[in-house]
């Protein structure tokens, strides 16, 4: 518990200093970084309303929490609260987070405004047993805090750790090298760094596939090509906290020819969504995702990858996957109607029912399982499948019960029979505000938090609800879409309160959940 207070206390110091162009501290970013994030805490602190009365309440609670974890530190903490410059760190400048290639280390970079005051702060933490004694070598001051290394000079502050658990002290030479390197030797001189600066997000995250260990890249690319260069497969995400909503945009910066060809072939197998499935479910449906595909082209694209091809060829269920995929042409949607029980249904526009013959061909094999599996006809082009233990087919353990078939030109697959015949009484998803935005998108998904809370409140008593639902109750919905014109992924998280910045609403939530 004491350690937890130290970490929460350290976070509080950073938040407190946020209420405070200078040295070229960005030059410290490692040139071989595989991921870099920048956080504009000055802008975020203003949006959170930390200077108004509600914000001051939250700040005082953070300060009190810090004092409770660090005894005999009240004087320094009060000085930092009164004047954030007393910390020696600046959060008027952007905070950076980075991860090296193959995730060999990760770190936080901040600008130092007063090296002596920063030393005083760390000396206080050393007296509290939070970190080791300060040492000087290689042109910097450093110490160890648990599994993390702290190193700094007059320009920059680094907090570095090894995700694999390497001894913190062993990273001192790398940290010292970064602290004294010139700008031309750093990530700050790359085009990717400039793309982060141009994005102008409250939070901007750039990452490449080089972030992953080699053993993790093969499954993601599924062995498609040894020519793929992970460092050239990259993307940039920007997040902005706005009035009533959080907005995030993700765009590809990939220059790798192999991955660009893969993406091009995928887009050739898909097309803009028509939105035909919007009328199949009521307006208060919890979760829905859709895209439009040419199944034959998608199957060909998938089989161009050796690993996926082997998966189809050696499936534990001998189905004619080519026939199934080729029957699909048009919108495909996946709907979750009850998140607590996991009720779902998959729908896909089909041009033929001939593919169902491959289901009929399974009956002799299933009959040999002695009742462990059962496949039953439930009308024309309709089936029910039951399996006593799903782990037999590498599914979740326990009984598996599904219904599938073709109805009204749509293939369906569901774990709730009543979803097949369900009729919409009243408004459908097409009548919603977001439903008007679906047509023409490459992908569209929505999560309805109001529906979630209605389901939770009708199922659980208030005393049984996990604390996370206090925050979820303030949300309206989340939508994710891929636009046709630029292939950019756009996400919006909407709050019920459309009149205040979402960070200000989060400040109010902190006060509510931590109040006495």
Coordinates of C-alpha atoms in Angstrom, one line a residue:
X1 CA 0.0 0.0 0.0
X2 CA 2.9 2.3 0.8
X3 CA 4.4 1.7 -2.6
X4 CA 1.1 2.4 -4.3
X5 CA 1.0 5.8 -2.5
X6 CA 4.5 6.6 -3.8
X7 CA 3.5 6.0 -7.4
X8 CA 0.2 7.9 -7.1
X9 CA 2.2 10.6 -5.3
X10 CA 4.6 10.8 -8.2
X11 CA 1.8 11.1 -10.6
X12 CA 0.3 13.9 -8.5
X13 CA 3.6 15.8 -8.7
X14 CA 3.4 15.7 -12.5
X15 CA -0.2 16.9 -12.5
X16 CA 0.6 19.7 -10.1
X17 CA 3.5 21.0 -12.2
X18 CA 1.2 21.1 -15.2
X19 CA -0.3 24.3 -13.9
X20 CA 3.2 26.0 -14.4
X21 CA 10.3 26.8 -25.6
X22 CA 13.4 26.6 -23.9
X23 CA 16.1 24.0 -24.0
X24 CA 16.3 21.5 -26.9
X25 CA 15.3 18.6 -24.7
X26 CA 13.6 16.7 -27.6
X27 CA 17.1 15.9 -28.9
X28 CA 17.2 13.2 -26.2
X29 CA 14.7 11.0 -28.0
X30 CA 16.4 7.8 -29.2
X31 CA 16.9 7.8 -33.0
X32 CA 15.8 4.1 -33.2
X33 CA 12.6 4.7 -31.3
X34 CA 9.8 2.4 -32.5
X35 CA 7.0 4.4 -30.8
X36 CA 6.8 8.0 -29.6
X37 CA 3.9 9.7 -27.9
X38 CA 3.7 13.4 -27.0
X39 CA 1.3 14.8 -24.4
X40 CA 0.3 18.5 -24.3
X41 CA -0.3 18.6 -20.6
X42 CA -0.5 22.4 -20.5
X43 CA -3.5 22.4 -22.9
X44 CA -5.0 19.4 -21.1
X45 CA -4.7 21.1 -17.7
X46 CA -6.6 24.1 -19.1
X47 CA -9.3 21.9 -20.6
X48 CA -9.6 20.0 -17.3
X49 CA -10.4 23.3 -15.6
X50 CA -7.7 22.8 -13.0
X51 CA -7.7 26.6 -12.3
X52 CA -11.4 26.8 -11.4
X53 CA -13.0 25.9 -8.1
X54 CA -13.8 22.3 -9.1
X55 CA -10.3 21.8 -10.4
X56 CA -8.8 23.2 -7.2
X57 CA -10.7 20.7 -5.2
X58 CA -9.2 17.9 -7.3
X59 CA -5.7 19.4 -7.0
X60 CA -5.9 19.7 -3.2
X61 CA -7.0 16.1 -2.9
X62 CA -4.1 15.0 -5.1
X63 CA -1.7 17.1 -2.9
X64 CA -3.1 15.6 0.3
X65 CA -2.7 12.1 -1.2
X66 CA 0.9 12.9 -2.0
X67 CA 1.5 14.1 1.5
X68 CA 0.0 11.0 3.0
X69 CA 2.5 8.9 1.1
X70 CA 5.5 11.0 1.8
X71 CA 5.9 12.0 5.4
X72 CA 7.7 15.2 6.4
X73 CA 7.4 16.5 2.9
X74 CA 4.5 19.0 3.4
X75 CA 6.7 22.1 3.0
X76 CA 8.1 21.1 -0.4
X77 CA 4.7 19.9 -1.7
X78 CA 3.0 23.1 -0.6
X79 CA 5.7 25.1 -2.4
X80 CA 5.1 23.0 -5.6
X81 CA 1.4 23.6 -5.3
X82 CA 1.8 27.3 -4.9
X83 CA 4.5 27.5 -7.6
X84 CA 4.9 24.5 -9.9
X85 CA 8.3 25.7 -11.0
X86 CA 9.6 24.5 -7.6
X87 CA 9.6 20.9 -9.0
X88 CA 12.4 21.8 -11.5
X89 CA 10.3 20.3 -14.3
X90 CA 8.2 22.0 -17.0
X91 CA 4.9 20.8 -18.2
X92 CA 4.4 23.9 -20.2
X93 CA 6.5 22.0 -22.7
X94 CA 5.3 18.7 -24.1
X95 CA 5.9 15.4 -22.2
X96 CA 7.2 12.6 -24.4
X97 CA 7.0 8.8 -24.0
X98 CA 9.0 6.5 -26.2
X99 CA 9.7 2.8 -26.7
X100 CA 12.9 1.6 -28.4
X101 CA 13.0 -0.9 -31.3
X102 CA 11.9 -4.4 -30.2
X103 CA 10.7 -2.9 -26.9
X104 CA 14.1 -3.2 -25.3
X105 CA 13.4 -0.1 -23.2
X106 CA 10.7 2.5 -22.6
X107 CA 10.9 5.9 -21.2
X108 CA 9.5 9.3 -20.3
X109 CA 11.1 12.6 -21.3
X110 CA 10.5 16.0 -19.8
X111 CA 12.2 19.4 -19.9
X112 CA 14.2 20.5 -16.9
X113 CA 13.7 24.1 -15.9
X114 CA 15.9 24.1 -12.7
X115 CA 18.3 21.3 -12.1
X116 CA 18.9 22.3 -8.5
X117 CA 15.2 22.2 -7.6
X118 CA 14.8 18.9 -9.3
X119 CA 17.7 17.6 -7.3
X120 CA 16.0 18.8 -4.1
X121 CA 12.8 17.0 -5.0
X122 CA 14.7 13.7 -5.6
X123 CA 16.7 14.1 -2.4
X124 CA 13.4 14.3 -0.6
X125 CA 12.2 11.1 -2.3
X126 CA 15.5 9.5 -1.4
X127 CA 14.9 10.4 2.3
X128 CA 11.5 8.7 2.0
X129 CA 13.1 5.5 0.6
X130 CA 11.4 5.9 -2.7
X131 CA 14.7 6.1 -4.7
X132 CA 18.3 5.4 -4.1
X133 CA 21.0 8.0 -3.5
X134 CA 21.8 10.3 -6.4
X135 CA 25.0 9.6 -8.4
X136 CA 26.9 11.5 -11.0
X137 CA 28.6 10.0 -14.0
X138 CA 28.8 10.4 -17.8
X139 CA 27.7 14.0 -17.6
X140 CA 24.4 13.4 -15.8
X141 CA 22.9 12.8 -12.4
X142 CA 21.0 9.5 -11.9
X143 CA 19.3 7.2 -9.5
X144 CA 17.2 4.1 -9.4
X145 CA 13.6 4.0 -8.3
X146 CA 12.4 0.4 -8.1
X147 CA 12.8 -1.1 -11.6
X148 CA 13.2 2.4 -13.2
X149 CA 16.2 4.6 -13.9
X150 CA 16.0 8.3 -13.4
X151 CA 18.7 10.4 -15.2
X152 CA 18.9 14.1 -15.9
X153 CA 21.0 17.1 -16.7
X154 CA 20.3 20.8 -17.0
X155 CA 18.1 20.3 -20.1
X156 CA 16.3 17.0 -19.8
X157 CA 14.8 14.5 -17.4
X158 CA 14.5 10.8 -18.3
X159 CA 12.7 8.0 -16.6
X160 CA 13.6 4.7 -18.2
X161 CA 12.6 1.1 -17.7
X162 CA 13.0 -2.3 -19.4
X163 CA 9.7 -4.1 -20.1
X164 CA 11.5 -7.4 -19.8
X165 CA 12.7 -6.6 -16.3
X166 CA 16.4 -5.7 -16.8
X167 CA 18.2 -4.2 -13.8
X168 CA 17.5 -0.4 -13.9
X169 CA 21.1 0.5 -13.2
X170 CA 22.2 -1.3 -16.4
X171 CA 20.4 1.3 -18.4
X172 CA 22.4 4.2 -17.1
X173 CA 24.9 4.3 -20.0
X174 CA 22.1 4.3 -22.6
X175 CA 20.4 7.1 -20.8
X176 CA 23.6 9.2 -20.4
X177 CA 24.2 8.7 -24.2
X178 CA 20.8 10.0 -25.0
X179 CA 21.1 13.0 -22.7
X180 CA 24.3 14.2 -24.4
X181 CA 23.5 13.3 -28.0
X182 CA 23.1 16.0 -30.6
X183 CA 19.8 16.8 -32.4
X184 CA 21.0 15.3 -35.7
X185 CA 21.6 12.0 -33.9
X186 CA 18.1 11.8 -32.4
X187 CA 14.5 11.0 -33.4
X188 CA 13.8 14.7 -33.4
X189 CA 15.5 15.1 -36.8
X190 CA 13.3 12.5 -38.6
X191 CA 10.2 13.1 -40.8
X192 CA 8.2 11.0 -38.4
X193 CA 9.0 13.4 -35.5
X194 CA 7.8 16.2 -37.7
X195 CA 4.6 14.4 -38.5
X196 CA 3.9 14.2 -34.8
X197 CA 4.4 18.0 -34.4
X198 CA 2.2 18.7 -37.4
X199 CA -0.6 16.6 -36.0
X200 CA -1.2 19.1 -33.1
X201 CA -3.1 16.7 -30.9
X202 CA -3.6 16.9 -27.2
X203 CA -2.0 13.4 -27.3
X204 CA -0.3 12.2 -30.5
X205 CA 1.1 8.7 -30.8
X206 CA 3.4 7.5 -33.6
X207 CA 4.3 3.8 -33.8
X208 CA 5.9 1.3 -36.2
X209 CA 5.9 -2.5 -36.3
X210 CA 9.5 -2.4 -35.2
X211 CA 8.0 -2.0 -31.7
X212 CA 7.3 -5.7 -31.6
X213 CA 9.8 -8.5 -31.1
X214 CA 10.6 -10.5 -34.2
X215 CA 8.7 -13.5 -32.9
X216 CA 5.5 -11.4 -32.7
X217 CA 5.8 -9.9 -36.2
X218 CA 5.5 -13.3 -38.0
X219 CA 2.0 -14.1 -36.6
X220 CA 0.7 -10.6 -37.4
X221 CA 1.9 -10.7 -41.0
X222 CA 1.2 -14.5 -41.0
X223 CA 4.4 -15.2 -42.8
X224 CA 3.4 -13.3 -45.9
X225 CA 6.8 -12.0 -46.9
X226 CA 10.3 -12.0 -45.6
X227 CA 10.8 -8.7 -47.4
X228 CA 8.6 -6.8 -45.1
X229 CA 10.4 -4.0 -43.1
X230 CA 8.7 -3.5 -39.8
X231 CA 10.2 0.0 -39.3
X232 CA 8.4 1.1 -42.5
X233 CA 5.0 -0.1 -41.3
X234 CA 3.8 2.8 -39.2
X235 CA 0.8 4.9 -38.2
X236 CA 0.0 8.1 -36.4
X237 CA -2.9 8.6 -34.0
X238 CA -4.0 12.0 -32.6
X239 CA -6.4 12.4 -29.7
X240 CA -8.2 15.7 -28.8
X241 CA -10.4 16.4 -25.8
X242 CA -13.2 18.6 -27.0
X243 CA -16.5 19.9 -25.7
X244 CA -18.8 16.9 -25.1
X245 CA -16.5 14.4 -26.9
X246 CA -13.1 12.8 -27.3
X247 CA -11.9 12.6 -30.9
X248 CA -9.2 10.3 -32.2
X249 CA -7.9 10.0 -35.8
X250 CA -5.5 7.3 -37.0
X251 CA -3.8 7.4 -40.4
X252 CA -1.2 5.2 -42.0
X253 CA 2.3 6.4 -42.7
X254 CA 3.4 3.1 -44.1
X255 CA 6.0 3.2 -46.8
X256 CA 6.8 -0.6 -46.9
X257 CA 5.9 -1.9 -50.4
X258 CA 4.8 -5.3 -49.2
X259 CA 2.3 -4.0 -46.6
X260 CA 1.1 -1.3 -49.0
X261 CA 0.3 -4.1 -51.6
X262 CA -1.5 -6.1 -48.9
X263 CA -3.6 -3.1 -48.0
X264 CA -4.4 -2.3 -51.6
X265 CA -5.6 -5.9 -52.2
X266 CA -7.7 -5.8 -49.1
X267 CA -9.4 -2.6 -50.2
X268 CA -10.1 -4.2 -53.6
X269 CA -12.0 -6.9 -51.8
X270 CA -14.1 -4.4 -49.9
X271 CA -16.4 -1.5 -50.9
X272 CA -18.4 1.3 -49.2
X273 CA -21.1 0.1 -46.9
X274 CA -24.7 0.4 -48.1
X275 CA -26.2 0.3 -44.6
X276 CA -28.9 -2.2 -45.4
X277 CA -28.7 -4.0 -42.0
X278 CA -29.6 -0.8 -40.0
X279 CA -33.3 -1.7 -40.1
X280 CA -32.7 -5.1 -38.6
X281 CA -32.2 -3.9 -35.0
X282 CA -33.8 -1.4 -32.7
X283 CA -32.3 2.0 -32.0
X284 CA -31.1 1.1 -28.5
X285 CA -29.0 -1.9 -29.7
X286 CA -25.7 -2.1 -27.6
X287 CA -23.1 -2.8 -30.2
X288 CA -23.0 -3.0 -34.0
X289 CA -20.2 -3.2 -36.7
X290 CA -20.4 -3.4 -40.4
X291 CA -18.4 -3.5 -43.6
X292 CA -19.1 -4.5 -47.2
X293 CA -17.1 -7.3 -48.9
X294 CA -16.8 -9.3 -52.1
X295 CA -16.4 -12.7 -50.4
X296 CA -14.6 -14.4 -53.4
X297 CA -12.0 -11.6 -53.5
X298 CA -11.6 -11.6 -49.8
X299 CA -11.0 -15.4 -49.7
X300 CA -8.4 -15.1 -52.5
X301 CA -6.7 -12.3 -50.5
X302 CA -6.7 -14.3 -47.3
X303 CA -5.3 -17.4 -49.1
X304 CA -2.4 -15.4 -50.6
X305 CA -1.0 -15.7 -47.1
X306 CA 0.5 -19.2 -46.5
X307 CA -0.4 -19.3 -42.8
X308 CA -4.1 -18.5 -43.4
X309 CA -4.2 -20.9 -46.4
X310 CA -2.9 -23.7 -44.1
X311 CA -5.6 -22.8 -41.5
X312 CA -8.4 -23.3 -44.1
X313 CA -6.9 -26.4 -45.6
X314 CA -6.4 -28.1 -42.2
X315 CA -9.5 -26.9 -40.4
X316 CA -10.9 -29.3 -37.8
X317 CA -14.3 -28.9 -39.4
X318 CA -14.0 -29.9 -43.1
X319 CA -16.1 -27.1 -44.7
X320 CA -15.9 -25.8 -48.2
X321 CA -14.7 -22.3 -47.2
X322 CA -14.4 -21.2 -50.8
X323 CA -18.1 -21.8 -51.4
X324 CA -19.0 -20.0 -48.1
X325 CA -17.0 -17.0 -48.8
X326 CA -18.0 -16.8 -52.5
X327 CA -21.7 -16.7 -51.5
X328 CA -21.1 -13.4 -49.6
X329 CA -21.4 -10.2 -51.5
X330 CA -22.5 -7.0 -49.9
X331 CA -22.8 -5.8 -46.3
X332 CA -21.7 -7.9 -43.4
X333 CA -22.6 -6.9 -39.8
X334 CA -21.9 -8.2 -36.3
X335 CA -24.4 -7.2 -33.6
X336 CA -24.2 -7.6 -29.8
X337 CA -27.6 -7.3 -28.3
X338 CA -26.8 -8.1 -24.6
X339 CA -23.2 -7.5 -23.5
X340 CA -23.8 -9.1 -20.1
X341 CA -24.7 -12.5 -21.6
X342 CA -22.8 -12.2 -24.8
X343 CA -25.8 -12.5 -27.1
X344 CA -24.7 -11.9 -30.7
X345 CA -25.7 -12.4 -34.4
X346 CA -23.6 -12.2 -37.5
X347 CA -25.4 -11.3 -40.8
X348 CA -24.0 -11.3 -44.3
X349 CA -25.7 -10.5 -47.7
X350 CA -25.4 -13.6 -49.9
X351 CA -26.1 -14.2 -53.6
X352 CA -26.8 -18.0 -53.2
X353 CA -27.7 -20.7 -50.8
X354 CA -25.7 -23.4 -52.6
X355 CA -22.9 -23.2 -50.0
X356 CA -25.2 -24.9 -47.5
X357 CA -24.5 -28.2 -49.2
X358 CA -21.1 -28.2 -47.4
X359 CA -23.1 -28.2 -44.1
X360 CA -25.2 -31.1 -45.3
X361 CA -22.0 -33.0 -46.0
X362 CA -21.0 -32.7 -42.4
X363 CA -23.9 -34.8 -41.1
X364 CA -22.3 -38.3 -41.5
X365 CA -19.2 -37.2 -39.6
X366 CA -21.3 -35.5 -36.8
X367 CA -23.5 -38.7 -36.5
X368 CA -20.3 -40.6 -35.6
X369 CA -19.7 -38.5 -32.4
X370 CA -22.2 -40.5 -30.4
X371 CA -24.3 -37.4 -29.4
X372 CA -21.3 -35.2 -28.5
X373 CA -22.3 -33.1 -31.5
X374 CA -25.7 -32.7 -33.1
X375 CA -26.6 -30.9 -36.3
X376 CA -30.4 -30.5 -36.9
X377 CA -32.5 -28.9 -39.6
X378 CA -34.8 -26.2 -38.4
X379 CA -36.7 -25.4 -41.6
X380 CA -35.6 -24.5 -45.1
X381 CA -32.0 -23.2 -45.1
X382 CA -32.0 -23.3 -41.3
X383 CA -29.9 -25.3 -38.9
X384 CA -29.2 -25.8 -35.2
X385 CA -25.8 -27.1 -34.0
X386 CA -25.0 -28.3 -30.5
X387 CA -21.7 -29.5 -29.0
X388 CA -21.3 -30.7 -25.5
X389 CA -17.7 -29.4 -25.1
X390 CA -16.4 -26.6 -27.3
X391 CA -12.8 -27.3 -26.4
X392 CA -12.9 -30.3 -28.8
X393 CA -12.7 -27.7 -31.6
X394 CA -10.4 -25.3 -29.8
X395 CA -13.4 -23.2 -28.6
X396 CA -14.3 -22.2 -25.1
X397 CA -14.9 -25.2 -22.8
X398 CA -18.4 -26.2 -22.1
X399 CA -21.6 -26.5 -24.2
X400 CA -21.8 -24.6 -27.5
X401 CA -25.2 -23.9 -29.0
X402 CA -25.6 -21.9 -32.3
X403 CA -28.2 -21.4 -35.0
X404 CA -27.3 -20.6 -38.6
X405 CA -28.7 -20.5 -42.1
X406 CA -30.1 -18.1 -44.7
X407 CA -33.2 -15.9 -44.3
X408 CA -34.3 -13.0 -46.5
X409 CA -31.1 -13.0 -48.6
X410 CA -28.9 -12.9 -45.5
X411 CA -26.7 -15.6 -44.0
X412 CA -27.0 -15.6 -40.2
X413 CA -25.0 -17.1 -37.3
X414 CA -26.1 -16.6 -33.7
X415 CA -26.0 -18.0 -30.2
X416 CA -29.6 -16.9 -29.5
X417 CA -32.4 -18.4 -31.6
X418 CA -34.8 -15.5 -30.9
X419 CA -32.5 -13.1 -32.7
X420 CA -33.2 -14.8 -36.0
X421 CA -37.0 -13.9 -36.0
X422 CA -36.6 -10.7 -34.1
X423 CA -38.7 -7.8 -35.4
X424 CA -38.1 -4.1 -34.8
X425 CA -41.0 -2.4 -33.1
X426 CA -40.6 1.3 -33.3
X427 CA -37.3 3.1 -34.2
X428 CA -34.5 1.2 -35.8
X429 CA -30.8 1.9 -35.8
X430 CA -31.4 3.7 -39.1
X431 CA -33.4 6.3 -37.3
X432 CA -30.6 7.2 -34.9
X433 CA -28.3 10.2 -35.2
X434 CA -25.3 8.1 -36.0
X435 CA -27.3 5.8 -38.4
X436 CA -27.3 8.6 -41.0
X437 CA -23.5 8.5 -41.1
X438 CA -23.1 4.8 -42.0
X439 CA -23.7 4.7 -45.7
X440 CA -20.5 5.2 -47.8
X441 CA -18.1 4.3 -45.0
X442 CA -15.5 1.5 -45.5
X443 CA -16.1 0.4 -41.9
X444 CA -18.5 1.6 -39.2
X445 CA -18.9 0.5 -35.6
X446 CA -20.9 1.8 -32.7
X447 CA -21.1 1.1 -28.9
X448 CA -24.2 2.4 -27.1
X449 CA -23.3 3.1 -23.5
X450 CA -26.8 4.3 -22.6
X451 CA -28.1 0.8 -23.7
X452 CA -25.4 -0.8 -21.7
X453 CA -26.4 1.0 -18.5
X454 CA -30.0 0.2 -19.1
X455 CA -29.1 -3.5 -19.3
X456 CA -26.9 -3.3 -16.3
X457 CA -29.4 -1.4 -14.1
X458 CA -32.1 -3.9 -15.0
X459 CA -29.9 -6.9 -14.2
X460 CA -27.8 -5.8 -11.3
X461 CA -28.6 -3.9 -8.1
X462 CA -26.8 -0.6 -7.6
X463 CA -24.7 -2.1 -4.8
X464 CA -23.5 -4.9 -7.2
X465 CA -22.3 -2.5 -9.9
X466 CA -18.5 -2.3 -10.3
X467 CA -17.1 1.3 -9.8
X468 CA -16.3 1.5 -13.5
X469 CA -20.0 1.9 -14.3
X470 CA -20.0 5.3 -12.5
X471 CA -17.9 6.6 -15.3
X472 CA -19.7 4.7 -18.1
X473 CA -22.9 6.2 -16.9
X474 CA -21.6 9.6 -18.2
X475 CA -21.1 8.3 -21.7
X476 CA -23.5 8.4 -24.6
X477 CA -21.8 6.3 -27.4
X478 CA -18.6 5.6 -29.2
X479 CA -18.4 5.4 -33.0
X480 CA -15.5 4.2 -35.1
X481 CA -15.4 4.6 -38.9
X482 CA -13.1 4.3 -41.8
X483 CA -13.8 7.0 -44.4
X484 CA -13.8 6.2 -48.1
X485 CA -12.0 9.3 -49.2
X486 CA -8.8 9.1 -47.2
X487 CA -8.9 5.6 -45.5
X488 CA -8.4 7.3 -42.2
X489 CA -9.9 5.8 -39.1
X490 CA -12.0 8.3 -37.1
X491 CA -13.3 7.6 -33.6
X492 CA -15.6 9.7 -31.4
X493 CA -16.5 9.0 -27.8
X494 CA -19.5 11.2 -26.9
X495 CA -20.5 12.2 -23.4
X496 CA -24.1 12.8 -22.4
X497 CA -23.1 16.3 -21.3
X498 CA -22.4 18.1 -24.6
X499 CA -21.7 21.5 -23.0
X500 CA -18.4 21.0 -21.1
X501 CA -15.0 19.7 -22.2
X502 CA -14.7 16.0 -21.4
X503 CA -11.6 16.6 -19.3
X504 CA -13.5 19.0 -17.2
X505 CA -16.1 16.3 -16.8
X506 CA -13.4 13.9 -15.7
X507 CA -12.2 16.3 -13.1
X508 CA -15.8 16.4 -11.7
X509 CA -15.9 12.6 -11.7
X510 CA -12.6 12.5 -9.7
X511 CA -14.1 14.8 -7.1
X512 CA -17.3 12.7 -7.0
X513 CA -15.5 9.3 -6.6
X514 CA -12.9 10.6 -4.1
X515 CA -15.1 12.8 -2.0
X516 CA -15.7 12.1 1.6

